[in-house]
mmCIF file of C-alpha atoms in Angstrom:
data_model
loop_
_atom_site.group_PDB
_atom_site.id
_atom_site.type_symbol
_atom_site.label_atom_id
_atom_site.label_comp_id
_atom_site.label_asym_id
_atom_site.label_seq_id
_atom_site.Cartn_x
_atom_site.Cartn_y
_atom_site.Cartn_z
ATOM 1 C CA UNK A 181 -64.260 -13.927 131.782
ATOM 2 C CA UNK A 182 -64.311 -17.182 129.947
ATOM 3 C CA UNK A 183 -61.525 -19.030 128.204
ATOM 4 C CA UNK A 184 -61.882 -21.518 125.448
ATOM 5 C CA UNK A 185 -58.939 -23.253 123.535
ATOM 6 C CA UNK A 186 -57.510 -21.222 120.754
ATOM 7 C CA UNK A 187 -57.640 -23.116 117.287
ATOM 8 C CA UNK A 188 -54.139 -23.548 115.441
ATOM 9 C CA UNK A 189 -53.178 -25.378 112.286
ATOM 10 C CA UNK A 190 -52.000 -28.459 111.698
ATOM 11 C CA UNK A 191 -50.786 -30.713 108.611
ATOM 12 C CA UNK A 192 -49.998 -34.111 107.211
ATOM 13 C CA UNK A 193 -47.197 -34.346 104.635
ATOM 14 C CA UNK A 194 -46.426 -37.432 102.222
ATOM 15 C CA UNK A 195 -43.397 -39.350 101.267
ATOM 16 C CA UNK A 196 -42.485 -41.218 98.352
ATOM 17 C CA UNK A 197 -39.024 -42.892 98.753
ATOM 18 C CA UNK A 198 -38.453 -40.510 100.730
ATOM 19 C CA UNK A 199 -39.642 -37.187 98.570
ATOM 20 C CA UNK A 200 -42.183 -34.970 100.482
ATOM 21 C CA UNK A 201 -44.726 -34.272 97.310
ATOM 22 C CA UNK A 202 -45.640 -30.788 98.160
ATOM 23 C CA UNK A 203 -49.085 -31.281 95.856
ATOM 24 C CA UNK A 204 -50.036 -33.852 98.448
ATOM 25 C CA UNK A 205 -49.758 -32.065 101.685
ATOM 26 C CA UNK A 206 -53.144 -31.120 103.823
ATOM 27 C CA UNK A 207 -53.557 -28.602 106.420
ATOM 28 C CA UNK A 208 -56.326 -28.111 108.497
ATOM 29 C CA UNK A 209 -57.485 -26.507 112.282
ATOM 30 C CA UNK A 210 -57.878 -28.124 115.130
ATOM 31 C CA UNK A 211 -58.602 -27.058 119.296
ATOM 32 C CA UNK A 212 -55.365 -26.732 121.126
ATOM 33 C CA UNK A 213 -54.604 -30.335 122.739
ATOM 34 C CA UNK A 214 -57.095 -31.644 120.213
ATOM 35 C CA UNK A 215 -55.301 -35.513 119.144
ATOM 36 C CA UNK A 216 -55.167 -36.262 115.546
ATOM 37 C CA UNK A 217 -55.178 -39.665 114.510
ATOM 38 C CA UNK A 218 -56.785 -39.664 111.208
ATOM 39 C CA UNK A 219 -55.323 -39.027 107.775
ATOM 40 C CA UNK A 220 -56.344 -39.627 104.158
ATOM 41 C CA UNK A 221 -54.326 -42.169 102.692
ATOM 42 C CA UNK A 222 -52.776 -40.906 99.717
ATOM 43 C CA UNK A 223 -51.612 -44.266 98.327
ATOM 44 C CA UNK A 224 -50.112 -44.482 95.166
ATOM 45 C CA UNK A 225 -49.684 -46.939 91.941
ATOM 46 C CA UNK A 226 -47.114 -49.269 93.051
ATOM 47 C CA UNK A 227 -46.504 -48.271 96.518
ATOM 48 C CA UNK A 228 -47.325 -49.214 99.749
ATOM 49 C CA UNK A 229 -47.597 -47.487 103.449
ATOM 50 C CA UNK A 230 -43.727 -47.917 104.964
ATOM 51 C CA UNK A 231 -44.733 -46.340 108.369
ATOM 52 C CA UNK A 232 -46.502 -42.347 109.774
ATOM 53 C CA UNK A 233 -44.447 -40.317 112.219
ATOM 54 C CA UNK A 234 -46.288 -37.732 114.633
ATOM 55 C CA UNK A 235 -49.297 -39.846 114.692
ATOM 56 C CA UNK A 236 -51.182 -39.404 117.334
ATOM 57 C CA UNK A 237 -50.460 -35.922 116.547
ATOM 58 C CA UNK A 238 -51.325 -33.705 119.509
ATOM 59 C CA UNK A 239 -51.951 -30.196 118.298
ATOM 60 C CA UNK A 240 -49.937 -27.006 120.014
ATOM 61 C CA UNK A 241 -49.404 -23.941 119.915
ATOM 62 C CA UNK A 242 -46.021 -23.522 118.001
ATOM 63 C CA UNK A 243 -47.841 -24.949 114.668
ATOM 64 C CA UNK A 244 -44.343 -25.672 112.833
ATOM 65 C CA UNK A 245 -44.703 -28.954 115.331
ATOM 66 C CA UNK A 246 -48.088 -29.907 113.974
ATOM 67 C CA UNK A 247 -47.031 -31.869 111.381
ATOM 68 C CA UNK A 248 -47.689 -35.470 110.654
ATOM 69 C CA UNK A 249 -46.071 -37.532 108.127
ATOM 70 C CA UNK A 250 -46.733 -40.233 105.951
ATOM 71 C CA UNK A 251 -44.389 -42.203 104.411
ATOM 72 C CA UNK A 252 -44.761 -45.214 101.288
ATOM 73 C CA UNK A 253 -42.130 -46.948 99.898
ATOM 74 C CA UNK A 254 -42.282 -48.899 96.787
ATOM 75 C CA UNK A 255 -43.785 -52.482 97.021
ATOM 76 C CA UNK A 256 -42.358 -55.443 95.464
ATOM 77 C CA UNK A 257 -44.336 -57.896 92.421
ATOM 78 C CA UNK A 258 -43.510 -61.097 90.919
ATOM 79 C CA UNK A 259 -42.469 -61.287 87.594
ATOM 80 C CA UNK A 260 -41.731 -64.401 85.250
ATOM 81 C CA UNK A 261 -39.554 -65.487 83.202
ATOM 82 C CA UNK A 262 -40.780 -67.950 80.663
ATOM 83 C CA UNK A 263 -38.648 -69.886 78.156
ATOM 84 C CA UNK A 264 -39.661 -71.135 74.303
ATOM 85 C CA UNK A 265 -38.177 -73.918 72.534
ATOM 86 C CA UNK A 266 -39.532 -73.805 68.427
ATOM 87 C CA UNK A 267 -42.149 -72.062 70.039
ATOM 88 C CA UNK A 268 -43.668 -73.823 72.534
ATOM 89 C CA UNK A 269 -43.560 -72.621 76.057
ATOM 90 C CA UNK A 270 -42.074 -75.294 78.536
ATOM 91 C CA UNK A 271 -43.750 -74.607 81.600
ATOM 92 C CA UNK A 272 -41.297 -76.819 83.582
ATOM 93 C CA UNK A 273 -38.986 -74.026 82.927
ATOM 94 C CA UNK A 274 -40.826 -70.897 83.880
ATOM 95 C CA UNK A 275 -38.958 -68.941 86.652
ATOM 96 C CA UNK A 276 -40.865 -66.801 89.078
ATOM 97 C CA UNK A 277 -39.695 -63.986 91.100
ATOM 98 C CA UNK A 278 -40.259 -60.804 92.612
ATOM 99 C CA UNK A 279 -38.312 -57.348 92.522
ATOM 100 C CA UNK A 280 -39.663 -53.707 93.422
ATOM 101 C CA UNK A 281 -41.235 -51.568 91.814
ATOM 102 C CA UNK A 282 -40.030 -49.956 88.619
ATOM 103 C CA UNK A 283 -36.890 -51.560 88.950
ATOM 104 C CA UNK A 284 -35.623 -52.622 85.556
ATOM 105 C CA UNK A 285 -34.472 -56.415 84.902
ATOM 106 C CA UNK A 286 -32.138 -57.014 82.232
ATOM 107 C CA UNK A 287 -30.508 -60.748 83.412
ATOM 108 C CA UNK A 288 -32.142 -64.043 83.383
ATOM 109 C CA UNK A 289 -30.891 -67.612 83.371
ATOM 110 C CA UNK A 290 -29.706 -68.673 79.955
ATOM 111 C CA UNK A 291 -31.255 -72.721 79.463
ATOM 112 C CA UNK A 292 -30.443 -73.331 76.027
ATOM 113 C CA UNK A 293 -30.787 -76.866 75.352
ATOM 114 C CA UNK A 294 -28.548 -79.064 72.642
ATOM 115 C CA UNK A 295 -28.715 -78.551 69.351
ATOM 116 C CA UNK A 296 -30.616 -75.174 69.999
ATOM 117 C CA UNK A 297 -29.528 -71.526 69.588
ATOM 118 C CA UNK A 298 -30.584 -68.279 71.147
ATOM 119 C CA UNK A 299 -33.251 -66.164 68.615
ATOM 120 C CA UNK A 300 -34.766 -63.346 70.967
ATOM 121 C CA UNK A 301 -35.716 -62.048 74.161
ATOM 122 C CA UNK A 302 -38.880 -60.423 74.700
ATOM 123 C CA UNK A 303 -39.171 -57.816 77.182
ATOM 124 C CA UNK A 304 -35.682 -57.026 78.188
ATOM 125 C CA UNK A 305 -35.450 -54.707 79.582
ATOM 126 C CA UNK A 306 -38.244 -55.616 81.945
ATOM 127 C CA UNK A 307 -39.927 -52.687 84.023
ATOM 128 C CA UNK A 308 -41.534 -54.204 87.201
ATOM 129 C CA UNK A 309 -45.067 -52.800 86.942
ATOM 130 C CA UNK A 310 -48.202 -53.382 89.805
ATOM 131 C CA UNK A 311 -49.907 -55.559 87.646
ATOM 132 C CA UNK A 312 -47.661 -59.175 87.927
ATOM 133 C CA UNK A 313 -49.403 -60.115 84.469
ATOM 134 C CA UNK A 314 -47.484 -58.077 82.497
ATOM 135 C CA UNK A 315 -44.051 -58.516 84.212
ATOM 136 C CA UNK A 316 -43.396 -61.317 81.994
ATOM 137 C CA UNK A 317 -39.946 -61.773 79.825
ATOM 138 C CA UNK A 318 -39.863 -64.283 77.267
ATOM 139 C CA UNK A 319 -37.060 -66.407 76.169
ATOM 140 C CA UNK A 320 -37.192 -67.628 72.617
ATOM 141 C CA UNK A 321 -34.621 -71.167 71.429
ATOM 142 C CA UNK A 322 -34.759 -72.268 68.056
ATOM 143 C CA UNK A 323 -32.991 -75.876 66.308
ATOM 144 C CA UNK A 324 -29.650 -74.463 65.255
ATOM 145 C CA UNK A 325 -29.159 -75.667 61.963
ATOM 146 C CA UNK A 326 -25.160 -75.123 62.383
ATOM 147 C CA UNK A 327 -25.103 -78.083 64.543
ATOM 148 C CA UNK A 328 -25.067 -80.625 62.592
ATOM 149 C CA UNK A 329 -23.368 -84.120 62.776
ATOM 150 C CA UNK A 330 -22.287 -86.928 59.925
ATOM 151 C CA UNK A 331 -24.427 -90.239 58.904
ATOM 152 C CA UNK A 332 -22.929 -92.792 56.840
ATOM 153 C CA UNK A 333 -23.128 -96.520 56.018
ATOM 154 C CA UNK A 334 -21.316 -98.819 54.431
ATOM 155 C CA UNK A 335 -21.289 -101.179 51.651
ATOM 156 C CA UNK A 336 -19.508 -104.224 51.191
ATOM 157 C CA UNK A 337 -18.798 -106.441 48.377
ATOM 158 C CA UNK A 338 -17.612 -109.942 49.022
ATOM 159 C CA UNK A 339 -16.510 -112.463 45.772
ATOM 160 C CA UNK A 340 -16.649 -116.757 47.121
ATOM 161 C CA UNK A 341 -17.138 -114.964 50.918
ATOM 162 C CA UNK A 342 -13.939 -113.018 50.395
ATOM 163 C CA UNK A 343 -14.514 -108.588 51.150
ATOM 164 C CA UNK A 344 -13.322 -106.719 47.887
ATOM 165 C CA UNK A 345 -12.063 -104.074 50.034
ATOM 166 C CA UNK A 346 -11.158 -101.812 47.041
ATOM 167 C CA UNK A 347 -14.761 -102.225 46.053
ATOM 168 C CA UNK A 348 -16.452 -100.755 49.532
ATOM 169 C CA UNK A 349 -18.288 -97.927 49.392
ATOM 170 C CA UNK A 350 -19.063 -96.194 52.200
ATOM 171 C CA UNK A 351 -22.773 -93.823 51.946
ATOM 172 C CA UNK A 352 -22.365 -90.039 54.002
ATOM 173 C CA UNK A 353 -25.175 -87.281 55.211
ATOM 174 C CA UNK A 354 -24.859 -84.359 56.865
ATOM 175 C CA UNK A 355 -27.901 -83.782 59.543
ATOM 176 C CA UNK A 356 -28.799 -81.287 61.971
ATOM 177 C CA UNK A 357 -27.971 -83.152 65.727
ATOM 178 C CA UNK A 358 -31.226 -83.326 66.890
ATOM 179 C CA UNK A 359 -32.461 -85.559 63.904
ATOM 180 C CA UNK A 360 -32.306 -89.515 64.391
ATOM 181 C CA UNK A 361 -29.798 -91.916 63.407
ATOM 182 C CA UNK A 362 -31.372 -93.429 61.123
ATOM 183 C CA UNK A 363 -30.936 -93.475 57.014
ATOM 184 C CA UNK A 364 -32.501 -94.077 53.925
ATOM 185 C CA UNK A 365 -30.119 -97.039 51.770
ATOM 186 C CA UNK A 366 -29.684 -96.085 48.528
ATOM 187 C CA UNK A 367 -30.562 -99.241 46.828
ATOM 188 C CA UNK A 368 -30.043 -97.953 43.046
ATOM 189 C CA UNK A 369 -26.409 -97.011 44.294
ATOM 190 C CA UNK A 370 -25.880 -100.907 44.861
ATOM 191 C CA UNK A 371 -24.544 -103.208 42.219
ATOM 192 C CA UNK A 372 -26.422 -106.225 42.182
ATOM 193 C CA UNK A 373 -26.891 -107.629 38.624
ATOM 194 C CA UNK A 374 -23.311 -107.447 37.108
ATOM 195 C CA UNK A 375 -20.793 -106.074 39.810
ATOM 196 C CA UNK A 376 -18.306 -108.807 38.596
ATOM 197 C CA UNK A 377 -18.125 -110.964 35.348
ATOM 198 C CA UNK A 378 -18.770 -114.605 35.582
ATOM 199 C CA UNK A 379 -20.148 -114.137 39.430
ATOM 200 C CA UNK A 380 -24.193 -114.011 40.336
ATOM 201 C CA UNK A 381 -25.387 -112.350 43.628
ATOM 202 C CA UNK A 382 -26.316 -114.808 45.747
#
């Protein structure tokens, strides 16, 4: 009478986040005692392998025990987030990070400079894909023309060296803050020929 070891099933289940995906899971047949090491990896966008229970997985008899399982988690990918000013990128600014997968990012640092408003975010929300390229938010600063600060000189009139105070006249401009102090003198506005009878400018 010969014996020979009876053949029972076995099979290897998959996780994601912990969620068995039923479409995933393989059975096979293997001797009784036979040790299973190998399984395909069933990897998935975005994922990676977290850890596999039952593995070596010695095959029995009672096949509700012949089950190995696989288990990925999702991985985590840098993403950027760049900033704009007029529309240049300023690369000193650029902040790089890293979240998991599919997680959605709505925050990022605000760095508005002076004299500079807020115009857009591109992006936002971000969805944290595989592909660290495209995880990119962009922060857009434009010159806010509501800032704006006050320019003036001033001109004096002086009759045998003495100031004709009720004769100064003082020159105003309204500018955005980033532009320069610096203005244009309105020379027609000055009265050099006949400003006072009997006097010559000197």
């Amino acid at each position: 009478v010969y014996y020979v070891n009876d053949r029972y099933s076995y099979t290897t289940e998959y996780y994601y986040e912990g969620i068995k995906d039923d479409t995933k899971t393989d059975t096979n047949i293997a001797k009784f005692e036979t040790e299973i090491t190998n399984y395909t990896d069933k990897i998935i966008d975005g994922y990676k392998l977290d850890r596999v229970e039952n593995n070596p997985l010695k095959v029995q008899s009672n096949e509700a025990n012949n089950v190995m399982k696989v288990y990925y988690v999702k991985d985590n990918f840098d993403y950027s987030i760049e900033y704009y000013y007029d529309g240049t990128k300023d690369d000193a600014q650029t902040v790089t990070l890293n979240a998991k997968f599919e997680e959605e990012i709505t925050t990022y640092e605000d760095k508005v400079r002076f004299g500079y408003r807020l115009e857009k975010v591109d992006n936002n929300p971000l969805t944290i894909t595989s592909n660290s390229a495209n995880n990119v938010m962009k922060v857009y600063y434009i010159i806010d023309d509501t800032q704006t600060k006050e320019l003036s000189y001033t001109v004096e009139y002086y009759k045998d060296g003495q100031k004709v105070d009720a004769d100064t006249e003082v020159e105003r401009v309204t500018v955005q803050v980033l532009q320069p102090n610096t203005m244009t003198v309105n020379k027609d506005k000055i009265n050099l020929a006949d400003k006072y009878l009997g006097y010559k400018t000197e």
